[in-house]
Amino acid sequence: MSGVLSSVDARTKLVGQNRLELLLFNLGGTQQFAINVFKVQEVMRLPRLTRIPDRHPVVRGVTHLRGQTVPVVDLRHAIQMGPLKVNESEATIIVTEYNRTVQAFLVGGVDRIVNMNWNEILPPPGGSGRQHYLTAITRIDDRIVEIIDVEKVLAEIAPYQLNLSEEAYDKELMARIKGKDILIVDDSHVAIHQMRQVLEPMGMNIIEAHNGLEAYQLLMHWKEEGRDITERLLMIITDAEMPEMDGYMLTTEIRRDPELQSLMVILHTSLSGNFNKAMVEKVGCDGFLSKFAPEALAKDVQRLLRQKLNMPPREE
């Protein structure tokens, strides 16, 4: 399995085709869960754990993998299903990279990898409990599979500091962009909230879409209304992984449309940097921003907008 998970070449073949690979696993029961294989570094038996004082209740401890200290999160406990009851000598962990950090999730057991189309991935139903920890659901072998919002899990374990100083914002640029539109596309409510906290002080009108298809339909609606989209819309910031249509396919469709192809599209993702550099070039994004670094988000968005508006770089 490790060979499959480490194959960037295999992953890149899915991009632009609106496809994804899911790693299926359980949390000690019959319900199946999944995360995108793009985020997975490896699956392995749980190594020796070191207990740390004052740790978050859902963190079992830390382990050492390839020269770095990796926290091990009880994923069942993290999504409010109670601690996972498992013999640690036989336990499985999924080692992942999200938002430029490496962490491992303790699970009941791993099933297999499945290749799917994003239009088979649907938004989760409304409700309480663990429903709040899902970004999507799908059906495999006539069974519902729940796709976990790992960004929400991690944000609850280590909350982000979102309040930036006034010095983080470019007053000259803000005077030029005040009241203009920026479209943010993400299936995670946590990610949208984080982006809003950083971008709203710039004075732009923030418009939300919760997956690529919703964003594309919104752009088509604006075209039908006769809006001057390229004049009004400064930038689209899109997640990579989303139900129904992913960010790569959204970008591909925008680049195919003569009226939209000049729009600035930025990929905002927790996937690894090297992978995204290849994908940005393949689908025609104008760049990518790593989740989630508030200072870097503010700085890079402003830098890109100054380029778009033919303004000289901001003096530091």
One Martini backbone bead per residue (centre of mass of N, CA, C, O) as a GRO file, in nm:
protein
  316
    1MET     BB    1   0.055   0.063  -0.018
    2SER     BB    2   0.291   0.272  -0.004
    3GLY     BB    3   0.335   0.289  -0.312
    4VAL     BB    4   0.063   0.420  -0.379
    5LEU     BB    5   0.079   0.672  -0.184
    6SER     BB    6   0.370   0.780  -0.319
    7SER     BB    7   0.236   0.833  -0.609
    8VAL     BB    8   0.234   1.113  -0.792
    9ASP     BB    9   0.180   1.021  -1.079
   10ALA     BB   10  -0.095   0.890  -1.022
   11ARG     BB   11  -0.234   1.149  -0.919
   12THR     BB   12  -0.203   1.341  -1.169
   13LYS     BB   13  -0.400   1.176  -1.359
   14LEU     BB   14  -0.667   1.286  -1.204
   15VAL     BB   15  -0.620   1.562  -1.289
   16GLY     BB   16  -0.887   1.716  -1.471
   17GLN     BB   17  -1.110   1.455  -1.419
   18ASN     BB   18  -1.271   1.457  -1.149
   19ARG     BB   19  -1.082   1.282  -0.954
   20LEU     BB   20  -1.040   1.026  -0.691
   21GLU     BB   21  -0.891   0.903  -0.385
   22LEU     BB   22  -0.988   0.668  -0.134
   23LEU     BB   23  -0.952   0.601   0.210
   24LEU     BB   24  -1.061   0.324   0.384
   25PHE     BB   25  -1.223   0.314   0.714
   26ASN     BB   26  -1.239   0.250   1.065
   27LEU     BB   27  -1.376   0.313   1.423
   28GLY     BB   28  -1.480   0.021   1.548
   29GLY     BB   29  -1.694  -0.033   1.322
   30THR     BB   30  -1.915  -0.047   1.041
   31GLN     BB   31  -1.852   0.224   0.966
   32GLN     BB   32  -1.746   0.416   0.696
   33PHE     BB   33  -1.449   0.593   0.612
   34ALA     BB   34  -1.276   0.895   0.472
   35ILE     BB   35  -0.987   0.994   0.276
   36ASN     BB   36  -0.767   1.148   0.090
   37VAL     BB   37  -0.483   1.027  -0.053
   38PHE     BB   38  -0.325   1.294  -0.090
   39LYS     BB   39  -0.280   1.312   0.243
   40VAL     BB   40  -0.118   1.042   0.236
   41GLN     BB   41   0.177   0.876   0.336
   42GLU     BB   42   0.086   0.638   0.548
   43VAL     BB   43   0.046   0.295   0.661
   44MET     BB   44   0.053   0.176   1.009
   45ARG     BB   45   0.169   0.070   1.279
   46LEU     BB   46   0.179   0.147   1.601
   47PRO     BB   47   0.398   0.300   1.763
   48ARG     BB   48   0.554   0.420   2.006
   49LEU     BB   49   0.437   0.604   2.280
   50THR     BB   50   0.433   0.942   2.405
   51ARG     BB   51   0.346   1.093   2.679
   52ILE     BB   52   0.187   1.411   2.733
   53PRO     BB   53   0.145   1.687   2.893
   54ASP     BB   54  -0.141   1.864   2.838
   55ARG     BB   55  -0.303   1.722   2.641
   56HIS     BB   56  -0.522   1.664   2.427
   57PRO     BB   57  -0.778   1.439   2.461
   58VAL     BB   58  -0.734   1.323   2.146
   59VAL     BB   59  -0.434   1.282   2.225
   60ARG     BB   60  -0.234   1.004   2.284
   61GLY     BB   61   0.038   1.116   2.148
   62VAL     BB   62   0.375   1.055   2.051
   63THR     BB   63   0.588   1.009   1.764
   64HIS     BB   64   0.869   0.874   1.570
   65LEU     BB   65   0.923   0.990   1.226
   66ARG     BB   66   1.174   1.054   1.035
   67GLY     BB   67   1.279   1.288   1.252
   68GLN     BB   68   0.979   1.331   1.367
   69THR     BB   69   0.720   1.469   1.551
   70VAL     BB   70   0.407   1.286   1.600
   71PRO     BB   71   0.087   1.316   1.636
   72VAL     BB   72  -0.178   1.116   1.793
   73VAL     BB   73  -0.509   1.079   1.678
   74ASP     BB   74  -0.825   1.017   1.794
   75LEU     BB   75  -1.071   1.011   1.566
   76ARG     BB   76  -1.319   0.920   1.717
   77HIS     BB   77  -1.298   1.131   1.946
   78ALA     BB   78  -1.286   1.393   1.760
   79ILE     BB   79  -1.601   1.312   1.646
   80GLN     BB   80  -1.779   1.230   1.902
   81MET     BB   81  -1.755   0.883   1.966
   82GLY     BB   82  -1.531   0.824   2.134
   83PRO     BB   83  -1.304   0.626   2.230
   84LEU     BB   84  -1.080   0.402   2.109
   85LYS     BB   85  -1.101   0.050   2.124
   86VAL     BB   86  -0.763  -0.066   2.136
   87ASN     BB   87  -0.489  -0.247   2.061
   88GLU     BB   88  -0.183  -0.099   2.035
   89SER     BB   89  -0.024  -0.349   1.912
   90GLU     BB   90  -0.269  -0.346   1.663
   91ALA     BB   91  -0.268  -0.069   1.563
   92THR     BB   92  -0.370   0.197   1.337
   93ILE     BB   93  -0.213   0.437   1.119
   94ILE     BB   94  -0.256   0.761   0.961
   95VAL     BB   95  -0.036   0.938   0.768
   96THR     BB   96  -0.036   1.298   0.742
   97GLU     BB   97  -0.081   1.602   0.531
   98TYR     BB   98  -0.160   1.920   0.680
   99ASN     BB   99  -0.089   2.236   0.666
  100ARG     BB  100   0.230   2.164   0.691
  101THR     BB  101   0.158   1.902   0.860
  102VAL     BB  102   0.221   1.619   1.070
  103GLN     BB  103  -0.009   1.342   1.119
  104ALA     BB  104  -0.185   1.098   1.318
  105PHE     BB  105  -0.442   0.841   1.283
  106LEU     BB  106  -0.640   0.662   1.483
  107VAL     BB  107  -0.764   0.339   1.388
  108GLY     BB  108  -0.930   0.039   1.344
  109GLY     BB  109  -0.908   0.018   1.016
  110VAL     BB  110  -0.802  -0.073   0.691
  111ASP     BB  111  -0.912  -0.135   0.373
  112ARG     BB  112  -0.910   0.070   0.099
  113ILE     BB  113  -0.877   0.181  -0.235
  114VAL     BB  114  -1.066   0.428  -0.421
  115ASN     BB  115  -1.196   0.516  -0.738
  116MET     BB  116  -1.338   0.840  -0.820
  117ASN     BB  117  -1.593   1.067  -0.873
  118TRP     BB  118  -1.692   1.377  -0.773
  119ASN     BB  119  -2.003   1.333  -0.858
  120GLU     BB  120  -2.020   1.103  -0.615
  121ILE     BB  121  -1.985   1.347  -0.425
  122LEU     BB  122  -2.158   1.460  -0.136
  123PRO     BB  123  -2.309   1.643   0.061
  124PRO     BB  124  -2.396   1.660   0.373
  125PRO     BB  125  -2.612   1.620   0.598
  126GLY     BB  126  -2.793   1.742   0.821
  127GLY     BB  127  -2.696   1.795   1.173
  128SER     BB  128  -2.551   1.627   1.431
  129GLY     BB  129  -2.266   1.564   1.560
  130ARG     BB  130  -2.064   1.417   1.321
  131GLN     BB  131  -2.175   1.587   1.080
  132HIS     BB  132  -1.975   1.832   1.145
  133TYR     BB  133  -1.721   1.623   1.039
  134LEU     BB  134  -1.825   1.660   0.740
  135THR     BB  135  -1.783   1.710   0.381
  136ALA     BB  136  -1.891   1.416   0.293
  137ILE     BB  137  -2.053   1.173   0.078
  138THR     BB  138  -2.092   0.821  -0.011
  139ARG     BB  139  -2.122   0.526  -0.233
  140ILE     BB  140  -2.020   0.185  -0.145
  141ASP     BB  141  -2.151  -0.102  -0.189
  142ASP     BB  142  -2.429   0.015  -0.064
  143ARG     BB  143  -2.260   0.221   0.120
  144ILE     BB  144  -2.205   0.455   0.348
  145VAL     BB  145  -1.960   0.719   0.322
  146GLU     BB  146  -1.756   0.914   0.540
  147ILE     BB  147  -1.613   1.236   0.504
  148ILE     BB  148  -1.365   1.395   0.667
  149ASP     BB  149  -1.303   1.700   0.848
  150VAL     BB  150  -0.985   1.759   0.922
  151GLU     BB  151  -0.967   2.066   0.960
  152LYS     BB  152  -1.157   2.074   1.203
  153VAL     BB  153  -1.005   1.890   1.389
  154LEU     BB  154  -0.736   2.059   1.395
  155ALA     BB  155  -0.863   2.334   1.488
  156GLU     BB  156  -0.951   2.216   1.772
  157ILE     BB  157  -0.665   2.138   1.874
  158ALA     BB  158  -0.528   2.401   1.698
  159PRO     BB  159  -0.591   2.703   1.704
  160TYR     BB  160  -0.613   2.985   1.521
  161GLN     BB  161  -0.461   3.293   1.458
  162LEU     BB  162  -0.657   3.566   1.302
  163ASN     BB  163  -0.533   3.828   1.420
  164LEU     BB  164  -0.425   4.099   1.252
  165SER     BB  165  -0.241   4.348   1.186
  166GLU     BB  166  -0.238   4.648   1.026
  167GLU     BB  167   0.043   4.589   0.881
  168ALA     BB  168  -0.077   4.351   0.695
  169TYR     BB  169  -0.209   4.597   0.543
  170ASP     BB  170  -0.273   4.754   0.225
  171LYS     BB  171  -0.381   5.068   0.181
  172GLU     BB  172  -0.345   5.121  -0.120
  173LEU     BB  173  -0.495   4.869  -0.217
  174MET     BB  174  -0.767   4.902  -0.063
  175ALA     BB  175  -0.856   5.152  -0.232
  176ARG     BB  176  -0.887   4.975  -0.505
  177ILE     BB  177  -1.078   4.713  -0.380
  178LYS     BB  178  -1.315   4.839  -0.273
  179GLY     BB  179  -1.615   4.647  -0.329
  180LYS     BB  180  -1.501   4.413  -0.454
  181ASP     BB  181  -1.475   4.088  -0.575
  182ILE     BB  182  -1.455   3.765  -0.400
  183LEU     BB  183  -1.409   3.413  -0.456
  184ILE     BB  184  -1.490   3.147  -0.234
  185VAL     BB  185  -1.393   2.789  -0.245
  186ASP     BB  186  -1.547   2.563  -0.004
  187ASP     BB  187  -1.644   2.275   0.199
  188SER     BB  188  -1.528   2.425   0.450
  189HIS     BB  189  -1.632   2.616   0.711
  190VAL     BB  190  -1.364   2.668   0.843
  191ALA     BB  191  -1.213   2.784   0.596
  192ILE     BB  192  -1.405   3.018   0.538
  193HIS     BB  193  -1.374   3.158   0.809
  194GLN     BB  194  -1.072   3.206   0.792
  195MET     BB  195  -1.074   3.378   0.532
  196ARG     BB  196  -1.263   3.601   0.628
  197GLN     BB  197  -1.087   3.707   0.864
  198VAL     BB  198  -0.858   3.804   0.661
  199LEU     BB  199  -1.022   3.956   0.412
  200GLU     BB  200  -1.231   4.166   0.520
  201PRO     BB  201  -1.029   4.409   0.595
  202MET     BB  202  -0.991   4.484   0.275
  203GLY     BB  203  -1.306   4.547   0.156
  204MET     BB  204  -1.428   4.313   0.026
  205ASN     BB  205  -1.657   4.115  -0.153
  206ILE     BB  206  -1.766   3.816  -0.019
  207ILE     BB  207  -1.800   3.509  -0.194
  208GLU     BB  208  -1.973   3.196  -0.174
  209ALA     BB  209  -1.868   2.853  -0.224
  210HIS     BB  210  -1.901   2.478  -0.167
  211ASN     BB  211  -1.824   2.418  -0.471
  212GLY     BB  212  -1.741   2.394  -0.799
  213LEU     BB  213  -2.028   2.383  -0.919
  214GLU     BB  214  -2.142   2.631  -0.776
  215ALA     BB  215  -1.936   2.828  -0.896
  216TYR     BB  216  -1.993   2.775  -1.196
  217GLN     BB  217  -2.296   2.850  -1.188
  218LEU     BB  218  -2.248   3.140  -1.098
  219LEU     BB  219  -2.089   3.230  -1.347
  220MET     BB  220  -2.315   3.165  -1.552
  221HIS     BB  221  -2.522   3.360  -1.430
  222TRP     BB  222  -2.358   3.616  -1.476
  223LYS     BB  223  -2.349   3.591  -1.780
  224GLU     BB  224  -2.658   3.603  -1.829
  225GLU     BB  225  -2.671   3.900  -1.695
  226GLY     BB  226  -2.409   4.065  -1.815
  227ARG     BB  227  -2.164   4.070  -1.659
  228ASP     BB  228  -1.848   4.211  -1.565
  229ILE     BB  229  -1.645   3.990  -1.439
  230THR     BB  230  -1.345   4.083  -1.490
  231GLU     BB  231  -1.395   4.360  -1.338
  232ARG     BB  232  -1.532   4.268  -1.059
  233LEU     BB  233  -1.351   4.007  -1.035
  234LEU     BB  234  -1.048   3.957  -0.884
  235MET     BB  235  -1.088   3.658  -0.743
  236ILE     BB  236  -1.018   3.303  -0.711
  237ILE     BB  237  -1.057   3.086  -0.426
  238THR     BB  238  -0.964   2.737  -0.429
  239ASP     BB  239  -1.016   2.439  -0.362
  240ALA     BB  240  -0.949   2.110  -0.444
  241GLU     BB  241  -1.147   1.950  -0.249
  242MET     BB  242  -1.475   1.862  -0.383
  243PRO     BB  243  -1.781   1.824  -0.439
  244GLU     BB  244  -1.869   1.734  -0.781
  245MET     BB  245  -1.627   1.970  -0.802
  246ASP     BB  246  -1.316   2.046  -0.840
  247GLY     BB  247  -1.063   2.283  -0.861
  248TYR     BB  248  -0.941   2.178  -1.125
  249MET     BB  249  -1.200   2.169  -1.297
  250LEU     BB  250  -1.281   2.459  -1.258
  251THR     BB  251  -1.030   2.575  -1.396
  252THR     BB  252  -1.065   2.434  -1.666
  253GLU     BB  253  -1.342   2.566  -1.736
  254ILE     BB  254  -1.245   2.858  -1.729
  255ARG     BB  255  -1.020   2.824  -1.953
  256ARG     BB  256  -1.242   2.743  -2.181
  257ASP     BB  257  -1.362   3.030  -2.138
  258PRO     BB  258  -1.347   3.326  -2.304
  259GLU     BB  259  -1.490   3.508  -2.066
  260LEU     BB  260  -1.298   3.366  -1.813
  261GLN     BB  261  -0.982   3.296  -1.867
  262SER     BB  262  -0.864   3.572  -1.712
  263LEU     BB  263  -0.902   3.477  -1.446
  264MET     BB  264  -0.808   3.467  -1.116
  265VAL     BB  265  -0.664   3.153  -0.997
  266ILE     BB  266  -0.652   3.008  -0.667
  267LEU     BB  267  -0.498   2.766  -0.481
  268HIS     BB  268  -0.641   2.634  -0.168
  269THR     BB  269  -0.429   2.412   0.018
  270SER     BB  270  -0.320   2.110   0.207
  271LEU     BB  271  -0.139   2.030   0.008
  272SER     BB  272   0.150   1.979  -0.122
  273GLY     BB  273   0.370   2.181  -0.282
  274ASN     BB  274   0.491   2.002  -0.509
  275PHE     BB  275   0.227   1.904  -0.622
  276ASN     BB  276   0.101   2.189  -0.687
  277LYS     BB  277   0.303   2.288  -0.894
  278ALA     BB  278   0.213   2.080  -1.106
  279MET     BB  279  -0.097   2.150  -1.108
  280VAL     BB  280  -0.093   2.447  -1.182
  281GLU     BB  281   0.029   2.395  -1.463
  282LYS     BB  282  -0.181   2.193  -1.578
  283VAL     BB  283  -0.462   2.382  -1.522
  284GLY     BB  284  -0.396   2.711  -1.487
  285CYS     BB  285  -0.309   2.843  -1.246
  286ASP     BB  286  -0.174   3.135  -1.073
  287GLY     BB  287  -0.165   2.967  -0.801
  288PHE     BB  288  -0.070   2.892  -0.450
  289LEU     BB  289  -0.213   2.825  -0.122
  290SER     BB  290  -0.145   2.748   0.198
  291LYS     BB  291  -0.266   2.576   0.447
  292PHE     BB  292  -0.297   2.766   0.743
  293ALA     BB  293  -0.172   3.108   0.686
  294PRO     BB  294  -0.259   3.415   0.756
  295GLU     BB  295  -0.015   3.589   0.673
  296ALA     BB  296   0.030   3.456   0.394
  297LEU     BB  297  -0.247   3.510   0.277
  298ALA     BB  298  -0.241   3.819   0.290
  299LYS     BB  299   0.023   3.862   0.134
  300ASP     BB  300  -0.040   3.700  -0.132
  301VAL     BB  301  -0.301   3.836  -0.217
  302GLN     BB  302  -0.181   4.121  -0.238
  303ARG     BB  303   0.038   4.059  -0.440
  304LEU     BB  304  -0.151   3.956  -0.669
  305LEU     BB  305  -0.324   4.216  -0.690
  306ARG     BB  306  -0.097   4.405  -0.771
  307GLN     BB  307  -0.036   4.259  -1.032
  308LYS     BB  308  -0.318   4.285  -1.163
  309LEU     BB  309  -0.304   4.620  -1.118
  310ASN     BB  310  -0.012   4.726  -1.180
  311MET     BB  311   0.146   4.730  -0.913
  312PRO     BB  312   0.383   4.780  -0.718
  313PRO     BB  313   0.552   4.665  -0.487
  314ARG     BB  314   0.553   4.650  -0.164
  315GLU     BB  315   0.676   4.826   0.089
  316GLU     BB  316   0.854   4.713   0.382
   0.00000   0.00000   0.00000
